């Protein structure tokens, strides 16, 4: 929630942020997707409007908070080992629509889907959703 406070982003934009969206060197966050619920599962989707895709400059305070969060996740990944939860994206084609559905599995499993590293996770790596 602190990300929303510091950036003014919508809840779906905040929940959809991954570490790839953070540029620590340039103190910025790239908003390019949202997390939303579809058919009882979480998905990535496009932002509300095209102009919602943007890069936001962030403060040194938020940079420090994000660095601490990333360190915490790395420590917890080591602590939980093979029981740490990893998120994956699987693209599904439904008619003309492409759905990017998120799945969570223990990191010990080897899945053929693309890994995604969310910023907002619980201690054991489980994703935090807009419904949490």
PDB file of C-alpha atoms in Angstrom:
ATOM      1  CA  UNK A   1       0.000   0.000   0.000  1.00  0.00           C
ATOM      2  CA  UNK A   2       2.923   2.308   0.622  1.00  0.00           C
ATOM      3  CA  UNK A   3       3.668   2.235  -3.119  1.00  0.00           C
ATOM      4  CA  UNK A   4       0.215   3.642  -3.826  1.00  0.00           C
ATOM      5  CA  UNK A   5       0.708   6.359  -1.229  1.00  0.00           C
ATOM      6  CA  UNK A   6       4.052   7.479  -2.650  1.00  0.00           C
ATOM      7  CA  UNK A   7       3.132   7.165  -6.342  1.00  0.00           C
ATOM      8  CA  UNK A   8      -0.608   7.815  -6.578  1.00  0.00           C
ATOM      9  CA  UNK A   9      -1.015   4.625  -8.625  1.00  0.00           C
ATOM     10  CA  UNK A  10      -4.232   2.623  -8.767  1.00  0.00           C
ATOM     11  CA  UNK A  11      -4.379  -0.541  -6.642  1.00  0.00           C
ATOM     12  CA  UNK A  12      -4.232  -2.849  -9.691  1.00  0.00           C
ATOM     13  CA  UNK A  13      -1.162  -0.982 -10.966  1.00  0.00           C
ATOM     14  CA  UNK A  14       0.591  -1.327  -7.599  1.00  0.00           C
ATOM     15  CA  UNK A  15      -0.258  -5.032  -7.287  1.00  0.00           C
ATOM     16  CA  UNK A  16       0.982  -5.649 -10.842  1.00  0.00           C
ATOM     17  CA  UNK A  17       4.446  -4.211 -10.234  1.00  0.00           C
ATOM     18  CA  UNK A  18       7.409  -6.530 -10.675  1.00  0.00           C
ATOM     19  CA  UNK A  19      11.070  -5.941  -9.899  1.00  0.00           C
ATOM     20  CA  UNK A  20      11.666  -5.499 -13.635  1.00  0.00           C
ATOM     21  CA  UNK A  21       9.517  -2.343 -13.419  1.00  0.00           C
ATOM     22  CA  UNK A  22      11.827  -0.667 -10.885  1.00  0.00           C
ATOM     23  CA  UNK A  23      14.871   1.301 -12.033  1.00  0.00           C
ATOM     24  CA  UNK A  24      16.958   1.909  -8.921  1.00  0.00           C
ATOM     25  CA  UNK A  25      19.636   3.826 -10.862  1.00  0.00           C
ATOM     26  CA  UNK A  26      17.173   6.380 -12.255  1.00  0.00           C
ATOM     27  CA  UNK A  27      14.825   6.399  -9.238  1.00  0.00           C
ATOM     28  CA  UNK A  28      11.779   5.469 -11.281  1.00  0.00           C
ATOM     29  CA  UNK A  29       8.992   2.928 -11.651  1.00  0.00           C
ATOM     30  CA  UNK A  30       7.531   1.905 -15.001  1.00  0.00           C
ATOM     31  CA  UNK A  31       3.752   1.410 -14.899  1.00  0.00           C
ATOM     32  CA  UNK A  32       2.791  -0.824 -17.824  1.00  0.00           C
ATOM     33  CA  UNK A  33       0.217  -3.341 -16.552  1.00  0.00           C
ATOM     34  CA  UNK A  34      -2.357  -4.096 -13.885  1.00  0.00           C
ATOM     35  CA  UNK A  35      -3.246  -7.148 -11.828  1.00  0.00           C
ATOM     36  CA  UNK A  36      -6.926  -8.062 -11.885  1.00  0.00           C
ATOM     37  CA  UNK A  37      -9.181 -10.991 -11.020  1.00  0.00           C
ATOM     38  CA  UNK A  38     -10.741 -13.097 -13.777  1.00  0.00           C
ATOM     39  CA  UNK A  39     -12.555 -16.395 -13.280  1.00  0.00           C
ATOM     40  CA  UNK A  40     -11.269 -16.752  -9.690  1.00  0.00           C
ATOM     41  CA  UNK A  41      -7.611 -16.304 -10.667  1.00  0.00           C
ATOM     42  CA  UNK A  42      -5.278 -13.347 -10.946  1.00  0.00           C
ATOM     43  CA  UNK A  43      -4.153 -12.028 -14.326  1.00  0.00           C
ATOM     44  CA  UNK A  44      -1.986  -9.299 -15.773  1.00  0.00           C
ATOM     45  CA  UNK A  45      -3.733  -6.895 -18.099  1.00  0.00           C
ATOM     46  CA  UNK A  46      -3.208  -3.581 -19.790  1.00  0.00           C
ATOM     47  CA  UNK A  47      -3.589  -0.326 -17.902  1.00  0.00           C
ATOM     48  CA  UNK A  48      -6.892   1.554 -17.822  1.00  0.00           C
ATOM     49  CA  UNK A  49      -5.884   3.783 -20.753  1.00  0.00           C
ATOM     50  CA  UNK A  50      -2.875   4.104 -23.060  1.00  0.00           C
ATOM     51  CA  UNK A  51      -1.874   7.288 -21.249  1.00  0.00           C
ATOM     52  CA  UNK A  52      -1.780   5.257 -18.008  1.00  0.00           C
ATOM     53  CA  UNK A  53       1.414   3.596 -19.261  1.00  0.00           C
ATOM     54  CA  UNK A  54       4.045   5.846 -17.746  1.00  0.00           C
ATOM     55  CA  UNK A  55       7.312   6.186 -15.889  1.00  0.00           C
ATOM     56  CA  UNK A  56       7.090   7.741 -12.438  1.00  0.00           C
ATOM     57  CA  UNK A  57      10.035   9.353 -10.675  1.00  0.00           C
ATOM     58  CA  UNK A  58      10.196   8.184  -7.073  1.00  0.00           C
ATOM     59  CA  UNK A  59      11.757   9.626  -3.938  1.00  0.00           C
ATOM     60  CA  UNK A  60      14.881   8.436  -2.167  1.00  0.00           C
ATOM     61  CA  UNK A  61      12.625   7.354   0.702  1.00  0.00           C
ATOM     62  CA  UNK A  62      10.660   5.026  -1.583  1.00  0.00           C
ATOM     63  CA  UNK A  63      13.876   3.740  -3.186  1.00  0.00           C
ATOM     64  CA  UNK A  64      15.124   2.781   0.291  1.00  0.00           C
ATOM     65  CA  UNK A  65      11.804   1.090   1.125  1.00  0.00           C
ATOM     66  CA  UNK A  66      11.948  -0.889  -2.138  1.00  0.00           C
ATOM     67  CA  UNK A  67      15.566  -1.915  -1.531  1.00  0.00           C
ATOM     68  CA  UNK A  68      14.595  -3.165   1.931  1.00  0.00           C
ATOM     69  CA  UNK A  69      11.638  -5.082   0.452  1.00  0.00           C
ATOM     70  CA  UNK A  70      13.845  -6.718  -2.165  1.00  0.00           C
ATOM     71  CA  UNK A  71      16.410  -7.702   0.484  1.00  0.00           C
ATOM     72  CA  UNK A  72      13.607  -9.122   2.662  1.00  0.00           C
ATOM     73  CA  UNK A  73      12.329 -11.213  -0.260  1.00  0.00           C
ATOM     74  CA  UNK A  74      15.820 -12.572  -0.985  1.00  0.00           C
ATOM     75  CA  UNK A  75      16.309 -13.483   2.683  1.00  0.00           C
ATOM     76  CA  UNK A  76      12.902 -15.193   2.790  1.00  0.00           C
ATOM     77  CA  UNK A  77      13.602 -17.076  -0.437  1.00  0.00           C
ATOM     78  CA  UNK A  78      16.684 -18.524   1.268  1.00  0.00           C
ATOM     79  CA  UNK A  79      14.818 -19.155   4.541  1.00  0.00           C
ATOM     80  CA  UNK A  80      11.923 -21.035   2.897  1.00  0.00           C
ATOM     81  CA  UNK A  81      14.087 -22.751   0.283  1.00  0.00           C
ATOM     82  CA  UNK A  82      12.103 -25.130  -1.925  1.00  0.00           C
ATOM     83  CA  UNK A  83       8.888 -24.157  -0.101  1.00  0.00           C
ATOM     84  CA  UNK A  84       9.130 -20.514  -1.198  1.00  0.00           C
ATOM     85  CA  UNK A  85       6.314 -19.634  -3.594  1.00  0.00           C
ATOM     86  CA  UNK A  86       7.197 -18.503  -7.129  1.00  0.00           C
ATOM     87  CA  UNK A  87       4.754 -16.833  -9.517  1.00  0.00           C
ATOM     88  CA  UNK A  88       4.515 -17.736 -13.187  1.00  0.00           C
ATOM     89  CA  UNK A  89       2.693 -16.270 -16.175  1.00  0.00           C
ATOM     90  CA  UNK A  90       0.902 -18.452 -18.677  1.00  0.00           C
ATOM     91  CA  UNK A  91      -0.593 -16.887 -21.789  1.00  0.00           C
ATOM     92  CA  UNK A  92      -3.978 -18.293 -22.736  1.00  0.00           C
ATOM     93  CA  UNK A  93      -5.766 -17.530 -25.976  1.00  0.00           C
ATOM     94  CA  UNK A  94      -9.532 -17.169 -25.661  1.00  0.00           C
ATOM     95  CA  UNK A  95     -10.949 -16.157 -29.019  1.00  0.00           C
ATOM     96  CA  UNK A  96      -9.088 -13.013 -30.077  1.00  0.00           C
ATOM     97  CA  UNK A  97      -8.090 -12.235 -26.505  1.00  0.00           C
ATOM     98  CA  UNK A  98      -4.758 -13.107 -24.868  1.00  0.00           C
ATOM     99  CA  UNK A  99      -5.015 -13.658 -21.115  1.00  0.00           C
ATOM    100  CA  UNK A 100      -1.844 -13.536 -18.996  1.00  0.00           C
ATOM    101  CA  UNK A 101      -2.859 -15.691 -16.045  1.00  0.00           C
ATOM    102  CA  UNK A 102      -0.727 -15.820 -12.887  1.00  0.00           C
ATOM    103  CA  UNK A 103       0.031 -19.122 -11.186  1.00  0.00           C
ATOM    104  CA  UNK A 104       1.821 -19.749  -7.891  1.00  0.00           C
ATOM    105  CA  UNK A 105       3.835 -22.890  -7.167  1.00  0.00           C
ATOM    106  CA  UNK A 106       6.634 -23.852  -4.778  1.00  0.00           C
ATOM    107  CA  UNK A 107       9.965 -22.794  -6.257  1.00  0.00           C
ATOM    108  CA  UNK A 108      11.122 -26.426  -6.193  1.00  0.00           C
ATOM    109  CA  UNK A 109       8.709 -27.206  -9.044  1.00  0.00           C
ATOM    110  CA  UNK A 110      10.016 -26.731 -12.562  1.00  0.00           C
ATOM    111  CA  UNK A 111       7.296 -25.183 -14.717  1.00  0.00           C
ATOM    112  CA  UNK A 112       7.594 -24.271 -18.385  1.00  0.00           C
ATOM    113  CA  UNK A 113       5.979 -20.874 -17.780  1.00  0.00           C
ATOM    114  CA  UNK A 114       7.703 -17.496 -17.519  1.00  0.00           C
ATOM    115  CA  UNK A 115       8.722 -16.596 -13.961  1.00  0.00           C
ATOM    116  CA  UNK A 116       7.557 -13.273 -12.594  1.00  0.00           C
ATOM    117  CA  UNK A 117       8.934 -11.595  -9.472  1.00  0.00           C
ATOM    118  CA  UNK A 118       6.245  -9.469  -7.874  1.00  0.00           C
ATOM    119  CA  UNK A 119       7.161  -6.654  -5.514  1.00  0.00           C
ATOM    120  CA  UNK A 120       4.145  -7.279  -3.280  1.00  0.00           C
ATOM    121  CA  UNK A 121       4.478 -10.712  -1.707  1.00  0.00           C
ATOM    122  CA  UNK A 122       3.935 -12.358   1.640  1.00  0.00           C
ATOM    123  CA  UNK A 123       6.859 -13.686   3.676  1.00  0.00           C
ATOM    124  CA  UNK A 124       6.694 -17.101   1.969  1.00  0.00           C
ATOM    125  CA  UNK A 125       6.531 -15.582  -1.514  1.00  0.00           C
ATOM    126  CA  UNK A 126       2.771 -15.888  -2.017  1.00  0.00           C
ATOM    127  CA  UNK A 127       1.352 -13.025  -4.039  1.00  0.00           C
ATOM    128  CA  UNK A 128      -0.638 -10.262  -2.452  1.00  0.00           C
ATOM    129  CA  UNK A 129      -3.651  -9.472  -4.601  1.00  0.00           C
ATOM    130  CA  UNK A 130      -6.002  -6.489  -4.816  1.00  0.00           C
ATOM    131  CA  UNK A 131      -8.448  -8.680  -2.850  1.00  0.00           C
ATOM    132  CA  UNK A 132      -5.967  -9.344  -0.009  1.00  0.00           C
TER     133      UNK A 132
END
